[in-house]
Coordinates of C-alpha atoms in Angstrom, one line a residue:
X1 CA 142.9 116.7 63.5
X2 CA 143.2 115.5 67.1
X3 CA 140.7 116.9 69.5
X4 CA 142.3 118.5 72.6
X5 CA 140.9 117.2 75.9
X6 CA 140.5 120.0 78.4
X7 CA 141.4 118.5 81.8
X8 CA 139.2 119.5 84.7
X9 CA 140.7 121.0 87.8
X10 CA 138.8 121.4 91.1
X11 CA 139.7 122.9 94.5
X12 CA 138.3 122.2 97.9
X13 CA 139.1 125.3 100.0
X14 CA 138.8 124.3 103.7
X15 CA 138.0 127.4 105.7
X16 CA 136.8 126.3 109.1
X17 CA 138.0 123.3 111.1
X18 CA 136.7 122.6 114.6
X19 CA 136.1 119.7 116.9
X20 CA 133.9 117.5 114.7
X21 CA 133.9 119.0 111.2
X22 CA 135.6 120.9 108.5
X23 CA 133.7 123.3 106.3
X24 CA 134.9 124.2 102.8
X25 CA 133.9 125.4 99.4
X26 CA 134.3 123.5 96.1
X27 CA 135.4 125.4 93.0
X28 CA 136.0 124.5 89.4
X29 CA 139.3 126.2 88.5
X30 CA 139.7 124.7 85.0
X31 CA 141.5 127.1 82.7
X32 CA 142.4 129.4 85.7
X33 CA 138.9 130.6 86.0
X34 CA 137.5 130.1 89.5
X35 CA 133.8 129.1 89.6
X36 CA 132.0 128.4 92.9
X37 CA 130.2 125.1 92.8
X38 CA 129.0 124.4 96.4
X39 CA 129.8 124.2 100.1
X40 CA 131.5 121.1 101.5
X41 CA 131.7 119.3 104.8
X42 CA 134.2 116.7 106.0
X43 CA 135.5 115.2 109.2
X44 CA 137.9 117.3 111.3
X45 CA 141.7 117.6 111.0
X46 CA 143.7 115.2 113.3
X47 CA 147.5 114.8 113.6
X48 CA 146.9 111.0 113.9
X49 CA 144.2 109.4 111.8
X50 CA 141.1 108.0 113.7
X51 CA 139.2 105.8 111.3
X52 CA 135.9 107.3 110.2
X53 CA 136.7 110.5 112.1
X54 CA 139.5 112.2 110.1
X55 CA 139.5 114.3 106.9
X56 CA 142.0 113.4 104.2
X57 CA 145.3 115.2 104.0
X58 CA 145.7 118.3 102.0
X59 CA 147.1 117.6 98.5
X60 CA 146.2 117.0 94.9
X61 CA 144.3 113.9 93.9
X62 CA 142.9 112.3 90.8
X63 CA 139.1 111.6 90.7
X64 CA 137.7 108.5 89.1
X65 CA 134.2 106.9 89.0
X66 CA 133.7 103.9 91.3
X67 CA 131.0 101.6 89.9
X68 CA 130.8 99.0 92.7
X69 CA 129.9 99.0 96.3
X70 CA 126.9 99.9 98.5
X71 CA 126.9 103.6 97.8
X72 CA 127.0 103.0 94.0
X73 CA 124.1 100.6 94.2
X74 CA 122.1 103.1 96.3
X75 CA 122.8 106.0 94.0
X76 CA 122.0 103.9 90.9
X77 CA 118.5 103.5 92.3
X78 CA 118.2 107.1 93.7
X79 CA 119.5 109.0 90.6
X80 CA 118.9 106.7 87.7
X81 CA 120.5 107.5 84.4
X82 CA 122.3 110.6 85.9
X83 CA 124.4 108.3 87.9
X84 CA 127.6 107.0 86.2
X85 CA 129.4 105.9 89.4
X86 CA 130.6 107.4 92.7
X87 CA 133.1 110.2 92.5
X88 CA 136.1 108.5 94.1
X89 CA 139.3 110.2 95.3
X90 CA 142.3 108.2 94.3
X91 CA 145.5 107.3 96.1
X92 CA 144.9 109.0 99.4
X93 CA 147.7 107.9 101.8
X94 CA 146.2 105.9 104.7
X95 CA 142.6 106.1 103.3
X96 CA 140.4 103.9 101.1
X97 CA 137.1 104.5 99.3
X98 CA 137.0 108.3 99.8
X99 CA 133.8 109.4 97.9
X100 CA 131.9 112.6 97.2
X101 CA 128.2 112.2 98.2
X102 CA 125.2 113.7 99.9
X103 CA 124.8 114.3 103.6
X104 CA 124.5 117.0 106.2
X105 CA 126.8 116.5 109.2
X106 CA 130.1 114.8 110.1
X107 CA 127.9 111.7 111.1
X108 CA 127.3 111.2 107.3
X109 CA 131.0 111.1 106.3
X110 CA 133.9 108.8 107.0
X111 CA 136.6 111.0 105.5
X112 CA 134.4 111.5 102.4
X113 CA 133.3 114.9 101.0
X114 CA 129.7 116.0 101.4
X115 CA 128.3 118.6 99.0
X116 CA 125.6 121.2 99.9
X117 CA 124.1 124.5 98.9
X118 CA 124.0 126.0 102.4
X119 CA 126.4 126.0 105.2
X120 CA 126.0 126.6 109.0
X121 CA 129.1 127.7 111.0
X122 CA 130.9 125.0 113.0
X123 CA 132.4 127.3 115.7
X124 CA 129.6 127.2 118.3
X125 CA 127.4 124.5 116.7
X126 CA 127.9 121.3 114.9
X127 CA 128.9 121.9 111.3
X128 CA 126.0 121.5 108.9
X129 CA 125.4 121.8 105.2
X130 CA 121.9 121.8 103.7
X131 CA 120.3 121.2 100.4
X132 CA 122.8 118.4 99.8
X133 CA 120.8 116.5 97.2
X134 CA 120.2 119.7 95.2
X135 CA 123.9 120.6 95.2
X136 CA 124.9 117.0 94.3
X137 CA 122.4 116.9 91.4
X138 CA 123.8 120.2 90.1
X139 CA 127.6 119.5 90.6
X140 CA 127.9 115.8 89.9
X141 CA 126.9 115.5 86.2
X142 CA 129.7 117.8 84.9
X143 CA 132.4 116.1 86.9
X144 CA 131.1 112.6 86.1
X145 CA 130.9 113.5 82.4
X146 CA 134.4 114.8 82.3
X147 CA 135.8 111.6 84.0
X148 CA 133.6 109.4 81.7
X149 CA 134.9 111.2 78.6
X150 CA 138.5 110.4 79.4
X151 CA 139.5 113.8 80.9
X152 CA 142.0 113.7 83.7
X153 CA 140.1 115.3 86.6
X154 CA 142.1 116.5 89.6
X155 CA 141.1 118.1 92.9
X156 CA 143.4 120.0 95.2
X157 CA 142.4 120.1 98.9
X158 CA 143.7 123.3 100.4
X159 CA 143.8 124.0 104.1
X160 CA 143.0 127.5 105.3
X161 CA 141.9 126.0 108.6

């Protein structure tokens, strides 16, 4: 008997985009069941990409693990055996090395997705997410395990703002 692999599907729902940041929420929507995972923060939307200052385009992307580079080395030391590689968004037009990691403001991202347990509005203040390490340590293992086990893991970035 062949074991069926349940592919993981995630959504980033972007709900507030302002001058320096985009706030969103990450959901696991595998098997058509929406489960909130955490808040997200990215750079802002731009019609024309500005390097290190622009969020990736809406769309559906495959996630893989990147096991080289500076972030990977840093996270190997920081998270030990939990760390299997950086969550890496594949084949984003015009972008390279889009990762999911910890951080609090748009200064901590260059098109990457930051994960957090709290969110501060970005309408009258700079966008901010808090408890980033806590969220990352909770969300990362299941996604990394799915990728590592051979599941196809997809994420859809959806723009409401």
